[in-house]
Coordinates of C-alpha atoms in Angstrom, one line a residue:
Chain A
M1 CA 0.0 0.0 0.0
K2 CA 1.3 3.4 -0.9
Q3 CA 1.4 5.7 2.0
A4 CA 0.5 9.4 1.8
K5 CA 3.2 11.9 2.9
I6 CA 2.6 12.3 6.6
S7 CA 2.6 15.9 8.0
E8 CA 5.1 16.9 10.6
A9 CA 2.4 17.4 13.2
V10 CA 1.2 13.8 12.8
V11 CA 4.8 12.5 13.0
R12 CA 5.2 14.4 16.2
R13 CA 2.0 12.9 17.6
L14 CA 2.8 9.3 16.7
P15 CA 5.4 8.9 19.5
I16 CA 2.8 10.2 22.0
Y17 CA 0.3 7.6 20.8
L18 CA 2.9 5.0 21.1
Q19 CA 3.7 6.0 24.7
V20 CA 0.0 5.9 25.7
L21 CA -0.5 2.5 24.0
N22 CA 2.6 1.1 25.6
E23 CA 1.2 2.2 29.0
L24 CA -2.2 0.6 28.2
H25 CA -0.4 -2.6 27.1
S26 CA 1.6 -2.8 30.3
R27 CA -1.7 -2.7 32.2
E28 CA -2.9 -5.5 30.0
I29 CA -5.6 -3.5 28.3
Q30 CA -6.4 -4.9 24.9
T31 CA -8.6 -2.4 23.2
V32 CA -9.0 1.3 23.3
S33 CA -11.5 3.8 21.6
S34 CA -10.5 7.1 20.0
Q35 CA -12.7 8.7 22.8
E36 CA -10.5 7.1 25.5
L37 CA -7.3 8.1 23.7
G38 CA -8.7 11.6 23.3
V39 CA -9.3 12.0 27.1
K40 CA -5.8 10.6 27.8
L41 CA -4.1 12.9 25.3
D42 CA -6.3 15.9 25.5
L43 CA -7.0 15.6 21.7
N44 CA -10.2 15.6 19.8
P45 CA -11.2 11.9 19.0
A46 CA -11.9 12.9 15.4
Q47 CA -8.3 14.2 15.1
I48 CA -7.0 10.9 16.5
R49 CA -9.1 8.8 14.0
K50 CA -7.9 11.0 11.2
D51 CA -4.2 10.7 12.3
L52 CA -4.5 6.9 12.5
A53 CA -6.4 6.6 9.3
Y54 CA -3.2 7.7 7.5
F55 CA -2.0 4.2 7.9
G56 CA -5.0 2.2 6.9
E57 CA -8.2 1.1 8.7
F58 CA -7.2 0.1 12.2
G59 CA -10.2 0.8 14.3
R60 CA -13.5 -1.0 14.4
K61 CA -16.7 0.8 15.2
G62 CA -18.0 0.1 18.6
I63 CA -14.9 -2.0 19.5
G64 CA -12.1 0.5 19.0
Y65 CA -8.5 -0.2 18.3
D66 CA -6.6 -3.3 19.2
V67 CA -3.8 -1.9 21.4
M68 CA -1.0 -4.4 20.4
Y69 CA -1.8 -4.2 16.7
L70 CA -1.7 -0.4 16.9
I71 CA 1.6 -0.5 18.8
E72 CA 3.1 -2.8 16.1
K73 CA 1.8 -0.6 13.3
I74 CA 3.1 2.7 14.7
R75 CA 6.5 1.1 15.5
Q76 CA 6.5 -0.1 11.9
I77 CA 5.7 3.4 10.6
L78 CA 8.3 5.0 12.8
K79 CA 10.7 2.2 11.8
V80 CA 11.4 1.4 15.4
N81 CA 10.4 -2.2 14.9
Q82 CA 14.1 -2.6 14.3
T83 CA 16.8 -1.3 16.7
I84 CA 18.2 2.1 15.9
K85 CA 21.6 2.9 17.3
V86 CA 22.4 6.3 18.7
A87 CA 25.7 8.0 19.7
L88 CA 25.8 10.6 22.4
V89 CA 28.5 13.2 22.8
G90 CA 28.8 14.9 26.2
A91 CA 29.1 12.7 29.3
G92 CA 27.9 15.3 31.8
N93 CA 24.8 15.3 33.9
L94 CA 22.4 15.5 31.0
G95 CA 24.3 12.8 29.1
H96 CA 24.0 10.6 32.1
A97 CA 20.3 11.3 32.5
L98 CA 19.6 10.5 28.9
C99 CA 21.5 7.2 29.1
N100 CA 19.6 6.3 32.2
Y101 CA 16.2 7.1 30.7
N102 CA 17.1 5.3 27.6
K103 CA 18.1 2.2 29.5
Y104 CA 14.6 1.7 30.7
S105 CA 12.9 2.7 27.5
K106 CA 10.7 0.2 25.7
D107 CA 11.5 1.7 22.4
N108 CA 14.2 0.3 20.1
M109 CA 16.2 3.5 20.0
K110 CA 19.4 2.7 22.0
I111 CA 22.3 4.8 22.9
T112 CA 25.1 2.4 22.2
A113 CA 28.2 4.7 22.3
V114 CA 29.1 7.7 24.4
F115 CA 31.9 10.2 23.7
D116 CA 33.6 13.0 25.6
D117 CA 37.0 14.6 25.0
H118 CA 37.5 15.8 28.5
P119 CA 40.3 13.8 30.2
D120 CA 38.4 13.3 33.4
K121 CA 35.5 11.7 31.5
I122 CA 37.3 9.4 29.1
G123 CA 37.3 5.8 30.4
T124 CA 34.5 6.4 32.9
R125 CA 31.3 4.3 32.7
I126 CA 27.7 5.2 32.1
N127 CA 25.8 2.0 32.8
N128 CA 27.5 -0.5 30.6
L129 CA 29.1 2.0 28.2
V130 CA 32.6 3.3 28.5
V131 CA 33.1 7.0 27.6
Q132 CA 35.4 7.2 24.6
P133 CA 37.4 10.1 23.1
M134 CA 36.0 11.7 19.9
S135 CA 38.9 10.2 18.0
E136 CA 36.9 6.9 18.2
L137 CA 33.7 8.4 16.9
E138 CA 34.2 7.5 13.2
R139 CA 35.2 3.9 13.9
E140 CA 32.2 3.3 16.3
V141 CA 29.7 4.9 13.9
K142 CA 30.9 2.7 11.0
E143 CA 31.2 -0.5 13.0
Q144 CA 27.8 -0.1 14.7
N145 CA 26.0 1.5 11.8
I146 CA 24.9 4.4 14.0
R147 CA 22.7 6.9 12.2
I148 CA 21.6 9.3 15.0
G149 CA 23.7 11.5 17.2
I150 CA 22.8 13.3 20.4
I151 CA 24.6 16.5 21.5
T152 CA 24.8 17.2 25.2
V153 CA 27.9 19.4 25.4
P154 CA 28.0 23.1 26.4
A155 CA 26.7 25.6 23.8
H156 CA 30.1 26.7 22.6
E157 CA 31.2 23.1 21.8
A158 CA 28.0 22.1 20.1
Q159 CA 28.8 23.2 16.5
N160 CA 32.1 21.5 16.6
V161 CA 30.4 18.2 17.6
A162 CA 27.7 18.7 14.9
N163 CA 30.5 19.1 12.3
Q164 CA 32.1 15.9 13.4
F165 CA 28.8 14.0 13.3
V166 CA 28.2 15.2 9.8
A167 CA 31.7 14.3 8.8
V168 CA 31.3 10.7 9.9
G169 CA 27.9 10.3 8.2
I170 CA 25.4 10.8 11.0
E171 CA 22.0 11.5 9.4
G172 CA 20.0 12.9 12.3
I173 CA 21.0 15.0 15.3
L174 CA 19.1 15.7 18.5
N175 CA 20.7 18.9 19.9
F176 CA 20.2 19.7 23.6
A177 CA 22.8 22.5 23.7
P178 CA 21.2 26.0 23.7
A179 CA 22.8 26.9 20.4
I180 CA 21.6 27.2 16.8
L181 CA 23.6 24.8 14.8
R182 CA 24.2 24.7 11.1
V183 CA 24.3 21.4 9.3
P184 CA 24.0 20.4 5.6
E185 CA 20.4 20.2 4.3
E186 CA 20.4 16.4 4.0
V187 CA 21.1 16.1 7.8
R188 CA 18.0 16.5 9.9
I189 CA 18.4 18.4 13.2
Q190 CA 15.9 18.7 16.0
N191 CA 16.4 21.0 19.0
A192 CA 15.5 19.9 22.5
D193 CA 16.7 23.0 24.3
F194 CA 14.6 23.2 27.4
T195 CA 15.0 26.9 27.9
R196 CA 12.9 27.4 24.8
E197 CA 10.1 25.3 26.3
L198 CA 10.3 27.3 29.5
L199 CA 10.1 30.6 27.6
S200 CA 7.1 29.7 25.7
L201 CA 5.4 28.4 28.8
A202 CA 6.1 31.8 30.4
Y203 CA 4.3 33.5 27.5
Y204 CA 1.1 31.6 28.3
L205 CA 1.2 32.0 32.0
N206 CA 1.6 35.7 32.0
H207 CA -0.9 36.4 29.3
E208 CA -3.5 34.3 31.1
G209 CA -2.7 36.2 34.2
E210 CA -3.3 39.4 32.4
E211 CA -6.7 38.3 31.1
T212 CA -7.8 37.4 34.5
S213 CA -6.9 40.8 35.9
D214 CA -8.2 42.7 32.9
E215 CA -11.9 43.5 33.6
S216 CA -12.6 44.7 30.0
V217 CA -12.3 41.1 28.9
M218 CA -15.6 40.2 30.6
D219 CA -17.8 40.2 27.5
Chain B
M1 CA -1.5 49.0 21.3
K2 CA -3.8 46.0 21.3
Q3 CA -2.0 42.8 20.3
A4 CA -3.5 40.2 18.1
K5 CA -3.6 36.7 19.5
I6 CA -0.3 35.1 18.7
S7 CA -0.4 31.6 17.2
E8 CA 1.3 28.7 19.1
A9 CA 3.8 28.3 16.3
V10 CA 4.9 31.9 16.6
V11 CA 5.2 31.6 20.4
R12 CA 7.4 28.6 19.9
R13 CA 9.6 30.5 17.5
L14 CA 10.1 33.6 19.7
P15 CA 12.5 31.9 22.1
I16 CA 14.5 30.8 19.1
Y17 CA 14.7 34.4 17.8
L18 CA 15.7 35.5 21.3
Q19 CA 18.5 32.9 21.4
V20 CA 19.9 34.1 18.1
L21 CA 19.6 37.7 19.0
N22 CA 21.3 37.2 22.3
E23 CA 24.2 35.5 20.5
L24 CA 24.5 38.4 18.0
H25 CA 24.4 40.8 20.9
S26 CA 27.2 39.0 22.7
R27 CA 29.3 39.4 19.6
E28 CA 28.4 43.1 19.6
I29 CA 26.5 43.0 16.4
Q30 CA 23.9 45.8 16.4
T31 CA 21.7 45.3 13.4
V32 CA 20.4 42.2 11.6
S33 CA 18.3 41.7 8.5
S34 CA 15.5 39.2 8.1
Q35 CA 17.7 37.6 5.4
E36 CA 20.5 37.0 7.9
L37 CA 18.1 35.7 10.5
G38 CA 16.6 33.5 7.9
V39 CA 20.0 31.9 7.1
K40 CA 20.8 31.4 10.8
L41 CA 17.4 29.8 11.6
D42 CA 16.7 28.0 8.3
L43 CA 13.5 30.0 8.0
N44 CA 12.0 32.0 5.2
P45 CA 12.8 35.8 5.7
A46 CA 9.2 36.6 4.8
Q47 CA 8.1 34.3 7.6
I48 CA 10.4 36.1 10.0
R49 CA 9.2 39.5 9.0
K50 CA 5.6 38.3 9.4
D51 CA 6.3 36.8 12.8
L52 CA 8.0 40.0 14.1
A53 CA 5.3 42.2 12.6
Y54 CA 2.8 40.8 15.1
F55 CA 4.4 43.1 17.6
G56 CA 4.6 46.3 15.6
E57 CA 7.0 47.7 13.1
F58 CA 10.5 46.8 14.2
G59 CA 12.5 46.6 11.1
R60 CA 13.6 49.4 8.8
K61 CA 14.1 48.7 5.1
G62 CA 17.7 48.4 4.1
I63 CA 18.9 48.7 7.7
G64 CA 17.2 45.7 9.3
Y65 CA 16.4 45.2 12.9
D66 CA 18.1 46.8 15.9
V67 CA 19.3 43.7 17.8
M68 CA 19.0 45.1 21.3
Y69 CA 15.6 46.7 20.7
L70 CA 14.3 43.4 19.3
I71 CA 15.7 41.5 22.3
E72 CA 13.9 43.9 24.7
K73 CA 10.7 43.7 22.7
I74 CA 10.6 39.9 22.6
R75 CA 11.5 39.7 26.3
Q76 CA 8.6 42.0 27.0
I77 CA 6.2 39.9 24.9
L78 CA 7.4 36.7 26.6
K79 CA 7.2 38.6 29.8
V80 CA 10.7 37.5 30.7
N81 CA 11.7 41.1 31.2
Q82 CA 10.9 40.3 34.8
T83 CA 12.3 37.3 36.7
I84 CA 10.1 34.2 36.7
K85 CA 10.8 31.7 39.4
V86 CA 10.7 28.0 38.8
A87 CA 10.5 25.0 41.1
L88 CA 12.1 21.7 40.1
V89 CA 11.2 18.3 41.5
G90 CA 13.6 15.5 41.0
A91 CA 17.2 16.0 42.0
G92 CA 18.7 13.3 39.8
N93 CA 21.1 13.7 36.8
L94 CA 18.5 15.5 34.7
G95 CA 17.6 17.8 37.6
H96 CA 21.2 18.6 38.1
A97 CA 21.7 19.2 34.3
L98 CA 18.8 21.6 34.1
C99 CA 20.0 23.6 37.2
N100 CA 23.4 23.9 35.7
Y101 CA 22.1 25.0 32.3
N102 CA 19.9 27.4 34.0
K103 CA 22.7 28.9 36.1
Y104 CA 24.4 30.2 32.9
S105 CA 21.2 31.2 31.1
K106 CA 20.8 34.9 30.2
D107 CA 17.1 34.5 30.5
N108 CA 15.1 35.6 33.5
M109 CA 13.7 32.2 34.2
K110 CA 15.4 31.0 37.3
I111 CA 15.1 27.7 39.1
T112 CA 15.0 28.9 42.7
A113 CA 13.9 25.8 44.6
V114 CA 14.6 22.1 44.2
F115 CA 12.7 19.2 45.8
D116 CA 13.1 15.5 46.1
D117 CA 11.6 13.1 48.7
H118 CA 14.3 10.5 48.6
P119 CA 16.3 10.6 51.8
D120 CA 19.7 10.4 50.1
K121 CA 18.8 13.6 48.2
I122 CA 17.3 15.8 50.9
G123 CA 19.8 18.3 52.2
T124 CA 22.3 17.8 49.3
R125 CA 23.2 20.9 47.2
I126 CA 22.8 21.7 43.5
N127 CA 24.9 24.8 43.0
N128 CA 23.6 27.2 45.7
L129 CA 20.2 25.4 46.2
V130 CA 19.6 22.9 49.0
V131 CA 17.3 20.0 48.0
Q132 CA 14.2 20.1 50.1
P133 CA 11.5 17.5 50.9
M134 CA 8.2 17.9 49.2
S135 CA 6.6 18.9 52.5
E136 CA 8.3 22.3 51.9
L137 CA 6.9 22.8 48.4
E138 CA 3.8 24.8 49.4
R139 CA 5.7 27.2 51.7
E140 CA 8.4 27.9 49.1
V141 CA 5.9 28.4 46.2
K142 CA 3.9 30.9 48.3
E143 CA 7.0 32.7 49.7
Q144 CA 8.8 33.0 46.4
N145 CA 5.7 33.4 44.3
I146 CA 6.8 30.5 42.1
R147 CA 4.5 30.0 39.1
I148 CA 6.2 27.3 37.0
G149 CA 7.2 23.8 38.0
I150 CA 9.6 21.3 36.3
I151 CA 9.2 17.6 36.7
T152 CA 12.3 15.4 36.4
V153 CA 11.3 12.4 38.4
P154 CA 10.8 8.9 37.0
A155 CA 7.6 8.3 35.0
H156 CA 5.7 6.4 37.8
E157 CA 6.2 9.3 40.2
A158 CA 5.3 12.1 37.7
Q159 CA 1.5 12.3 38.1
N160 CA 1.9 12.5 41.9
V161 CA 4.3 15.5 41.5
A162 CA 1.9 17.1 39.0
N163 CA -1.0 16.8 41.5
Q164 CA 1.1 18.4 44.2
F165 CA 2.1 21.2 41.8
V166 CA -1.6 21.8 41.0
A167 CA -2.6 21.7 44.7
V168 CA -0.1 24.5 45.6
G169 CA -1.2 26.7 42.7
I170 CA 1.5 26.2 40.1
E171 CA 0.2 27.4 36.7
G172 CA 2.6 25.9 34.2
I173 CA 4.4 22.6 34.2
L174 CA 7.3 21.4 32.1
N175 CA 7.3 17.7 32.2
F176 CA 10.4 15.7 31.4
A177 CA 9.1 12.3 32.6
P178 CA 8.1 9.9 29.8
A179 CA 4.5 9.9 31.0
I180 CA 1.2 11.5 29.9
L181 CA 0.0 13.6 32.8
R182 CA -3.5 14.8 33.6
V183 CA -3.9 18.3 35.0
P184 CA -6.9 20.7 35.2
E185 CA -7.6 22.7 32.1
E186 CA -6.3 26.0 33.6
V187 CA -2.9 24.6 34.2
R188 CA -0.7 24.6 31.1
I189 CA 1.5 21.5 30.6
Q190 CA 4.4 21.1 28.1
N191 CA 6.1 17.8 27.6
A192 CA 9.9 17.7 27.0
D193 CA 10.3 14.0 26.8
F194 CA 13.3 13.4 24.6
T195 CA 12.3 9.9 23.6
R196 CA 9.5 11.5 21.5
E197 CA 12.0 13.7 19.7
L198 CA 14.2 10.7 19.0
L199 CA 11.3 8.7 17.7
S200 CA 10.1 11.4 15.3
L201 CA 13.7 11.8 14.2
A202 CA 13.8 8.1 13.4
Y203 CA 10.8 8.5 11.1
Y204 CA 12.5 11.0 8.9
L205 CA 15.8 9.2 8.7
N206 CA 14.3 5.9 7.7
H207 CA 11.9 7.3 5.2
E208 CA 14.7 9.4 3.6
G209 CA 16.7 6.2 3.4
E210 CA 13.8 4.5 1.6
E211 CA 13.4 7.3 -0.9
T212 CA 17.1 7.1 -1.8
S213 CA 16.9 3.4 -2.4
D214 CA 13.5 3.5 -4.1
E215 CA 14.2 4.0 -7.8
S216 CA 10.6 4.7 -8.7
V217 CA 10.9 8.0 -6.9
M218 CA 13.1 9.4 -9.7
D219 CA 10.5 11.5 -11.5

């Protein structure tokens, strides 16, 4: 079956569906309706049905979606029904945190190599991974067929790491450093800088506060 | 001047503009064109002009935007021209990393209280903050007028922390735990779960790989 091009918004929602479905599965729940998913995700059930319809007819009226079938299908669409190997550069607190999160993850994205050029980090361990110097990056990426890289170094080192990722053929980068990085067009980069999230959260808080105190809004 | 309601997409881009402008300012660059911003951000200059026009006429043709003026204006719109205090619950690696990032941030969002109920965490220090038990949450939130909370506890503890945030009047939550949390409608919640970012990154990588290997795409 030929699949339509999926919008970025839908691609961003699929991991969220997967998360909820994994949770339902772990509680041994076998079917779920779009209404129930809607309540859990604070999304319109019609939106959910539309999103999932991209990939064929999953649901059955009055019965809902088969949880395990939907998990398998979304994993297949996201291509995480196979293991995807990830390299992480920056063995600080954030690097440790991501490795720990990842260790317990049910997804098939696995951080399988960690790098840091600081002498006090090289040779230390994060879980079962030994922190390696950047000179080992190319060898590991080739040997393990790593396609994704995570950057958790300070902002001023981030572009340098991105350049090295690109040079060894990394195709996708998740950047946690608060820096705007330039990479060639064929490399996809996503920013996960939490200060941005905080700032946009602030916008909503304060504006809501204003509305409450602004009596002219009482129409 | 009455401001139009700003779309969520624009609100999400404002922190990114702010980040680039701060960087330009630190390099003592005084004016920037929408073209230059476009290159840095990989955005269409027309989009940038449109985004910034929401807030009045900033730019001048042929001269561009005054960097410092734009910084002040965006800070004002995001309401981070005043200090916004943030409480963080979960003093693990991720909590440490966020506190460290925040310490060096030029923004006015400051983590000013850290909590964790695990006995081996209580009383330890992160930078200049002492980790407090959750029983101190309400007092600190009231005394410091904290409005935003960050959750960096494991997934199974996250809903409990969210409930406590809501109970003490926190208005916005940034959740790093890989869990879907339920909060009342008036509380805004943003998820910063990195596994979602990784999964959507995987979608693009693999599909791009397919296109390259799929000869029928050569139209």
